[in-house]
Every structure is written in C-alpha cells, then in structure tokens.
PDB file of C-alpha atoms and ligand atoms in Angstrom:
ATOM      1  CA  MET A   1     102.578  82.240  88.683  1.00 49.00           C
ATOM      2  CA  ASP A   2     104.824  83.505  85.913  1.00 70.00           C
ATOM      3  CA  ARG A   3     102.684  83.301  82.778  1.00 94.00           C
ATOM      4  CA  VAL A   4     104.982  83.959  79.859  1.00 98.00           C
ATOM      5  CA  LEU A   5     103.408  84.592  76.475  1.00 98.00           C
ATOM      6  CA  GLY A   6     105.532  84.291  73.373  1.00 98.00           C
ATOM      7  CA  LEU A   7     104.005  87.100  71.309  1.00 98.00           C
ATOM      8  CA  VAL A   8     105.204  86.953  67.716  1.00 99.00           C
ATOM      9  CA  GLY A   9     104.355  89.519  65.037  1.00 98.00           C
ATOM     10  CA  SER A  10     104.928  89.702  61.302  1.00 98.00           C
ATOM     11  CA  SER A  11     104.504  92.469  58.751  1.00 98.00           C
ATOM     12  CA  CYS A  12     100.777  92.832  58.141  1.00 97.00           C
ATOM     13  CA  GLY A  13      98.819  95.990  57.525  1.00 96.00           C
ATOM     14  CA  GLY A  14      98.003  97.720  60.787  1.00 96.00           C
ATOM     15  CA  LEU A  15     100.968  96.264  62.653  1.00 97.00           C
ATOM     16  CA  ASP A  16     102.496  99.681  63.272  1.00 97.00           C
ATOM     17  CA  THR A  17      99.457 100.947  65.136  1.00 95.00           C
ATOM     18  CA  ARG A  18      97.546  97.868  66.313  1.00 97.00           C
ATOM     19  CA  PHE A  19     100.192  95.416  67.513  1.00 98.00           C
ATOM     20  CA  ARG A  20     100.795  97.337  70.725  1.00 98.00           C
ATOM     21  CA  THR A  21      97.325  98.688  71.394  1.00 98.00           C
ATOM     22  CA  GLU A  22      95.239  95.647  70.376  1.00 98.00           C
ATOM     23  CA  LEU A  23      97.574  92.769  71.274  1.00 98.00           C
ATOM     24  CA  ALA A  24     100.577  93.601  73.467  1.00 98.00           C
ATOM     25  CA  GLU A  25      98.917  96.004  75.912  1.00 98.00           C
ATOM     26  CA  PRO A  26      95.745  93.906  76.343  1.00 98.00           C
ATOM     27  CA  ALA A  27      97.866  90.787  76.868  1.00 98.00           C
ATOM     28  CA  ALA A  28      99.965  92.541  79.495  1.00 98.00           C
ATOM     29  CA  ALA A  29      96.760  93.775  81.145  1.00 98.00           C
ATOM     30  CA  ARG A  30      95.574  90.151  81.332  1.00 97.00           C
ATOM     31  CA  GLY A  31      98.668  89.282  83.333  1.00 97.00           C
ATOM     32  CA  TRP A  32     100.935  87.871  80.639  1.00 98.00           C
ATOM     33  CA  ARG A  33     104.675  88.466  80.848  1.00 98.00           C
ATOM     34  CA  LEU A  34     105.524  89.234  77.240  1.00 98.00           C
ATOM     35  CA  ALA A  35     108.347  87.567  75.327  1.00 98.00           C
ATOM     36  CA  ILE A  36     108.016  89.495  72.044  1.00 99.00           C
ATOM     37  CA  THR A  37     109.692  88.324  68.846  1.00 99.00           C
ATOM     38  CA  LEU A  38     109.243  90.051  65.489  1.00 99.00           C
ATOM     39  CA  THR A  39     110.062  89.125  61.929  1.00 99.00           C
ATOM     40  CA  PRO A  40     112.776  91.367  60.475  1.00 98.00           C
ATOM     41  CA  THR A  41     110.246  93.315  58.400  1.00 98.00           C
ATOM     42  CA  ALA A  42     107.868  93.710  61.338  1.00 99.00           C
ATOM     43  CA  SER A  43     110.725  95.006  63.460  1.00 98.00           C
ATOM     44  CA  ARG A  44     111.658  97.519  60.781  1.00 98.00           C
ATOM     45  CA  TRP A  45     108.091  98.765  60.523  1.00 98.00           C
ATOM     46  CA  LEU A  46     107.673  99.105  64.283  1.00 98.00           C
ATOM     47  CA  ASP A  47     111.044 100.795  64.631  1.00 98.00           C
ATOM     48  CA  SER A  48     110.090 103.297  61.954  1.00 98.00           C
ATOM     49  CA  ALA A  49     106.835 104.043  63.755  1.00 98.00           C
ATOM     50  CA  GLY A  50     108.603 104.592  67.083  1.00 98.00           C
ATOM     51  CA  GLU A  51     106.771 101.582  68.512  1.00 98.00           C
ATOM     52  CA  LEU A  52     109.716  99.417  69.596  1.00 98.00           C
ATOM     53  CA  GLU A  53     110.427 101.661  72.575  1.00 98.00           C
ATOM     54  CA  ARG A  54     106.789 101.531  73.636  1.00 98.00           C
ATOM     55  CA  LEU A  55     106.755  97.748  73.371  1.00 98.00           C
ATOM     56  CA  ARG A  56     109.901  97.527  75.495  1.00 98.00           C
ATOM     57  CA  GLU A  57     108.089  99.418  78.241  1.00 98.00           C
ATOM     58  CA  LEU A  58     105.517  96.613  78.466  1.00 98.00           C
ATOM     59  CA  THR A  59     107.930  93.836  79.411  1.00 98.00           C
ATOM     60  CA  ASP A  60     111.109  93.121  81.332  1.00 98.00           C
ATOM     61  CA  LEU A  61     112.219  90.765  78.533  1.00 98.00           C
ATOM     62  CA  PRO A  62     114.028  92.033  75.428  1.00 98.00           C
ATOM     63  CA  VAL A  63     112.027  92.579  72.247  1.00 98.00           C
ATOM     64  CA  ARG A  64     113.743  90.286  69.768  1.00 98.00           C
ATOM     65  CA  SER A  65     114.111  90.067  66.029  1.00 98.00           C
ATOM     66  CA  VAL A  66     117.606  88.676  65.597  1.00 98.00           C
ATOM     67  CA  SER A  67     119.223  85.495  66.789  1.00 98.00           C
ATOM     68  CA  ARG A  68     121.610  85.449  69.714  1.00 97.00           C
ATOM     69  CA  LEU A  69     125.273  84.882  69.103  1.00 98.00           C
ATOM     70  CA  PRO A  70     126.677  81.465  69.915  1.00 97.00           C
ATOM     71  CA  GLY A  71     127.756  81.604  73.547  1.00 97.00           C
ATOM     72  CA  GLU A  72     125.239  84.304  74.466  1.00 97.00           C
ATOM     73  CA  PRO A  73     122.542  83.288  76.967  1.00 97.00           C
ATOM     74  CA  ARG A  74     119.040  82.714  75.603  1.00 96.00           C
ATOM     75  CA  PRO A  75     117.232  86.037  76.158  1.00 97.00           C
ATOM     76  CA  HIS A  76     113.721  84.563  76.557  1.00 98.00           C
ATOM     77  CA  PRO A  77     112.423  81.735  78.723  1.00 97.00           C
ATOM     78  CA  ASP A  78     110.528  78.947  76.922  1.00 97.00           C
ATOM     79  CA  PRO A  79     106.861  80.003  76.967  1.00 98.00           C
ATOM     80  CA  ALA A  80     104.085  77.450  77.291  1.00 97.00           C
ATOM     81  CA  TYR A  81     101.827  79.789  75.302  1.00 98.00           C
ATOM     82  CA  PHE A  82     102.391  81.544  71.994  1.00 98.00           C
ATOM     83  CA  LEU A  83     100.290  84.008  70.080  1.00 98.00           C
ATOM     84  CA  PHE A  84     101.453  84.601  66.526  1.00 98.00           C
ATOM     85  CA  ALA A  85      99.538  87.650  65.382  1.00 98.00           C
ATOM     86  CA  PRO A  86      99.310  89.298  63.035  1.00 98.00           C
ATOM     87  CA  ALA A  87     100.591  86.392  60.974  1.00 98.00           C
ATOM     88  CA  SER A  88     101.285  87.117  57.321  1.00 98.00           C
ATOM     89  CA  ALA A  89     100.602  84.660  54.516  1.00 98.00           C
ATOM     90  CA  ASN A  90     104.350  84.442  54.050  1.00 98.00           C
ATOM     91  CA  SER A  91     105.114  83.522  57.644  1.00 98.00           C
ATOM     92  CA  VAL A  92     102.176  81.116  57.972  1.00 98.00           C
ATOM     93  CA  ALA A  93     103.436  79.257  54.918  1.00 98.00           C
ATOM     94  CA  LYS A  94     106.968  79.139  56.260  1.00 98.00           C
ATOM     95  CA  LEU A  95     105.825  77.914  59.677  1.00 98.00           C
ATOM     96  CA  ALA A  96     103.725  75.178  58.095  1.00 98.00           C
ATOM     97  CA  LEU A  97     106.686  74.044  56.013  1.00 98.00           C
ATOM     98  CA  GLY A  98     109.100  74.150  58.937  1.00 98.00           C
ATOM     99  CA  LEU A  99     111.207  76.981  57.559  1.00 98.00           C
ATOM    100  CA  ALA A 100     113.071  78.921  60.246  1.00 98.00           C
ATOM    101  CA  ASP A 101     114.985  81.616  58.419  1.00 98.00           C
ATOM    102  CA  ASN A 102     114.433  84.294  61.061  1.00 98.00           C
ATOM    103  CA  GLN A 103     114.148  84.419  64.853  1.00 98.00           C
ATOM    104  CA  ALA A 104     110.342  84.646  64.873  1.00 98.00           C
ATOM    105  CA  LEU A 105     109.954  81.459  62.857  1.00 98.00           C
ATOM    106  CA  THR A 106     112.709  79.784  64.851  1.00 98.00           C
ATOM    107  CA  VAL A 107     110.902  80.195  68.176  1.00 98.00           C
ATOM    108  CA  LEU A 108     107.574  79.154  66.688  1.00 98.00           C
ATOM    109  CA  GLY A 109     109.025  76.222  64.803  1.00 98.00           C
ATOM    110  CA  ASP A 110     110.836  74.985  67.903  1.00 98.00           C
ATOM    111  CA  ALA A 111     107.627  75.184  69.955  1.00 98.00           C
ATOM    112  CA  LEU A 112     105.286  73.647  67.381  1.00 97.00           C
ATOM    113  CA  GLY A 113     104.412  70.123  68.403  1.00 89.00           C
ATOM    114  CA  GLU A 114     106.076  70.378  71.822  1.00 95.00           C
ATOM    115  CA  PRO A 115     103.886  68.672  74.420  1.00 95.00           C
ATOM    116  CA  GLY A 116     102.187  71.170  76.716  1.00 96.00           C
ATOM    117  CA  VAL A 117     102.715  74.135  74.411  1.00 97.00           C
ATOM    118  CA  THR A 118      99.708  76.075  73.141  1.00 98.00           C
ATOM    119  CA  ILE A 119     100.048  78.073  69.919  1.00 98.00           C
ATOM    120  CA  ALA A 120      97.374  80.412  68.617  1.00 98.00           C
ATOM    121  CA  VAL A 121      97.776  82.003  65.200  1.00 98.00           C
ATOM    122  CA  GLY A 122      95.806  85.028  64.048  1.00 98.00           C
ATOM    123  CA  TYR A 123      96.467  85.403  60.349  1.00 98.00           C
ATOM    124  CA  GLN A 124      95.582  88.375  58.197  1.00 97.00           C
ATOM    125  CA  VAL A 125      95.445  87.646  54.493  1.00 97.00           C
ATOM    126  CA  ARG A 126      93.653  88.793  51.386  1.00 95.00           C
ATOM    127  CA  ASP A 127      90.674  86.723  50.208  1.00 95.00           C
ATOM    128  CA  ALA A 128      92.718  85.785  47.154  1.00 96.00           C
ATOM    129  CA  ARG A 129      95.147  83.846  49.359  1.00 96.00           C
ATOM    130  CA  PHE A 130      92.503  81.126  49.694  1.00 96.00           C
ATOM    131  CA  ALA A 131      92.809  80.521  45.952  1.00 97.00           C
ATOM    132  CA  HIS A 132      96.520  79.787  46.260  1.00 98.00           C
ATOM    133  CA  PRO A 133      97.048  76.056  45.727  1.00 98.00           C
ATOM    134  CA  ALA A 134      99.156  75.600  48.854  1.00 98.00           C
ATOM    135  CA  TRP A 135      97.229  77.753  51.324  1.00 98.00           C
ATOM    136  CA  GLN A 136      94.626  75.279  52.581  1.00 98.00           C
ATOM    137  CA  GLY A 137      97.351  72.707  52.991  1.00 98.00           C
ATOM    138  CA  HIS A 138      99.337  75.078  55.188  1.00 98.00           C
ATOM    139  CA  LEU A 139      96.323  75.705  57.412  1.00 98.00           C
ATOM    140  CA  ALA A 140      95.594  71.977  57.573  1.00 98.00           C
ATOM    141  CA  ALA A 141      99.171  71.175  58.553  1.00 98.00           C
ATOM    142  CA  LEU A 142      99.121  73.699  61.371  1.00 98.00           C
ATOM    143  CA  GLY A 143      95.620  72.783  62.534  1.00 98.00           C
ATOM    144  CA  GLY A 144      96.601  69.117  62.533  1.00 98.00           C
ATOM    145  CA  ALA A 145      99.462  69.951  64.879  1.00 97.00           C
ATOM    146  CA  GLY A 146      97.025  71.527  67.336  1.00 97.00           C
ATOM    147  CA  VAL A 147      97.562  75.160  66.381  1.00 98.00           C
ATOM    148  CA  ARG A 148      94.503  77.298  67.098  1.00 98.00           C
ATOM    149  CA  LEU A 149      93.870  79.177  63.862  1.00 98.00           C
ATOM    150  CA  ASN A 150      91.840  82.320  63.411  1.00 98.00           C
ATOM    151  CA  ARG A 151      91.618  84.796  60.605  1.00 98.00           C
ATOM    152  CA  LEU A 152      91.972  88.350  61.888  1.00 97.00           C
ATOM    153  CA  ASP A 153      89.310  90.823  60.983  1.00 82.00           C
ATOM    154  CA  HIS A 154      90.785  93.548  58.746  1.00 73.00           C
ATOM    155  CA  GLY A 155      88.425  96.091  60.269  1.00 76.00           C
ATOM    156  CA  GLY A 156      87.638  94.948  63.790  1.00 84.00           C
ATOM    157  CA  PRO A 157      90.008  94.854  66.748  1.00 94.00           C
ATOM    158  CA  TRP A 158      92.571  92.056  66.933  1.00 97.00           C
ATOM    159  CA  THR A 159      92.220  91.698  70.712  1.00 97.00           C
ATOM    160  CA  GLY A 160      89.680  88.857  70.558  1.00 96.00           C
ATOM    161  CA  VAL A 161      92.364  86.426  69.402  1.00 97.00           C
ATOM    162  CA  LEU A 162      93.805  86.585  72.936  1.00 98.00           C
ATOM    163  CA  ASP A 163      90.776  84.582  74.071  1.00 96.00           C
ATOM    164  CA  GLU A 164      92.223  81.589  72.195  1.00 96.00           C
ATOM    165  CA  LEU A 165      94.837  81.317  74.917  1.00 96.00           C
ATOM    166  CA  ASP A 166      92.195  80.633  77.558  1.00 87.00           C
ATOM    167  CA  ALA A 167      90.190  78.049  75.655  1.00 67.00           C
TER     168      ALA A 167
HETATM  169  C1  LIG B   1     101.714  98.121  53.818  1.00 77.25           C
HETATM  170  C2  LIG B   1     101.784  96.629  53.690  1.00 77.25           C
HETATM  171  C3  LIG B   1     100.792  95.862  54.252  1.00 77.25           C
HETATM  172  C4  LIG B   1     100.834  94.478  54.149  1.00 77.25           C
HETATM  173  N1  LIG B   1      99.833  93.736  54.727  1.00 77.25           N
HETATM  174  C5  LIG B   1      99.887  92.383  54.657  1.00 77.25           C
HETATM  175  C6  LIG B   1      98.886  91.607  55.291  1.00 77.25           C
HETATM  176  O1  LIG B   1      97.965  92.108  55.961  1.00 77.25           O
HETATM  177  N2  LIG B   1      98.970  90.269  55.184  1.00 77.25           N
HETATM  178  C7  LIG B   1      99.994  89.643  54.517  1.00 77.25           C
HETATM  179  O2  LIG B   1     100.006  88.417  54.437  1.00 77.25           O
HETATM  180  N3  LIG B   1     100.975  90.365  53.907  1.00 77.25           N
HETATM  181  C8  LIG B   1     100.948  91.719  53.973  1.00 77.25           C
HETATM  182  N4  LIG B   1     101.936  92.462  53.395  1.00 77.25           N
HETATM  183  C9  LIG B   1     103.031  91.767  52.722  1.00 77.25           C
HETATM  184  C10 LIG B   1     104.102  91.280  53.713  1.00 77.25           C
HETATM  185  O3  LIG B   1     104.604  92.376  54.457  1.00 77.25           O
HETATM  186  C11 LIG B   1     105.245  90.596  52.932  1.00 77.25           C
HETATM  187  O4  LIG B   1     104.761  89.410  52.337  1.00 77.25           O
HETATM  188  C12 LIG B   1     106.454  90.279  53.792  1.00 77.25           C
HETATM  189  O5  LIG B   1     107.453  89.669  52.993  1.00 77.25           O
HETATM  190  C13 LIG B   1     106.101  89.337  54.945  1.00 77.25           C
HETATM  191  O6  LIG B   1     107.277  89.140  55.709  1.00 77.25           O
HETATM  192  P1  LIG B   1     107.202  88.531  57.186  1.00 77.25           P
HETATM  193  O7  LIG B   1     106.179  87.432  57.179  1.00 77.25           O
HETATM  194  O8  LIG B   1     108.580  88.004  57.413  1.00 77.25           O
HETATM  195  O9  LIG B   1     106.888  89.644  58.139  1.00 77.25           O
HETATM  196  C14 LIG B   1     101.906  93.846  53.465  1.00 77.25           C
HETATM  197  C15 LIG B   1     102.909  94.645  52.907  1.00 77.25           C
HETATM  198  C16 LIG B   1     102.854  96.009  53.008  1.00 77.25           C
HETATM  199  C17 LIG B   1     103.962  96.834  52.401  1.00 77.25           C
END
C-alpha cells in the first residue's frame, strides 16, 4: 500500500540538523512515502545547511515550499496522514486561525477537518508562549478539530512524535 505522509516543517531551533535525522529518515524507515512541504523560512534554513538535497534523496516526490503555478499539475498526492513538526508558535497560530499565506499552511489548512485525514502536530515553543492570551485558544481549536497535539522536547529526540500516526 502506498502510505503517503505529508511531512511539514517550520523554522524552529534544531530544524537544520534534526528534521532529517529525527523525523524524515525515521518516517521513511517506517515505510512512509514522504510528501515534504516547508515554510519559506524553514526552506531557507535547510537550504543554507545543505539539507534540502539530502531530503530530496529520501523521497520520489518534490520537496515543496512554494505554490505551483496555475495550470501546473499538483506535485503531491493528497495524503491521509500529516505530521507537522517542528511546528513554530507562529505557524500553529496561523493554522488555528485558518491563515494560509504559504504552501505549508495551505496544505495543512486544506486537510484540516477533512474526513479520514489524520494530522499530528509536534510544536516547539518557549514556556512563555503559554502566557500569551491566544495560545491556549489556538491549541483548543486544533484539538477540537481532531489534531493530535504534542509539545516537542527541546532536548530529547523528536522521533517519538511519529508514533502519533499509528495511534
Ligand atoms: C535560531 C532560531 C530558532 C528559533 N526557534 C524557534 C522555536 O523553536 N519555536 C518557535 O516557535 N519559533 C522559533 N523561532 C522563531 C521563528 O523562526 C519565527 O517566528 C518565524 O517567523 C516562524 O516562521 P514559520 O512558522 O513560517 O517557519 C526561531 C528563530 C530563530 C532565528
């Protein structure tokens, strides 16, 4: 069976070293066909670190960060599973509000609430984010839509969040 995973990354600390080794490679090793989409900042960071080429070697699908042109075919199939990790405070807030001002938030926003689609979010934020007046509301909105939410461990490996896709 073709198990496509929409793997979406945003610009959190550690992305340049851990996105491939702790998320993309372990997911590929578990049999997922990766449809990777990055926020513009995440793409810039990974490009600067020489990681985009390495990510491309893990999947037959293009690694995306920009929208297609009208008339171009859609480069990714529609995955039934998404993992958004690492998810920044910025992108979590935008997803909760339905903002889709980049390709990463467009694919997630289109999938959110679709019947049969599983979305796991591993967010990495400072403790202070929990004092922001809108933050708990954003988590509640996403959780209420069935999104599986986990806070990533700043120190420990991110790989455990992949287990959310099996639950
Ligand atoms: C080195 C560095 C590390 C960062 N780490 C985080 C982080 O772990 N979590 C977070 O929410 N924002 C972090 N930020 C801030 C985000 O990169 C910033 O809010 C950005 O606008 C998010 O854009 P994006 O969600 O479109 O990727 C970091 C910024 C820098 C420069």
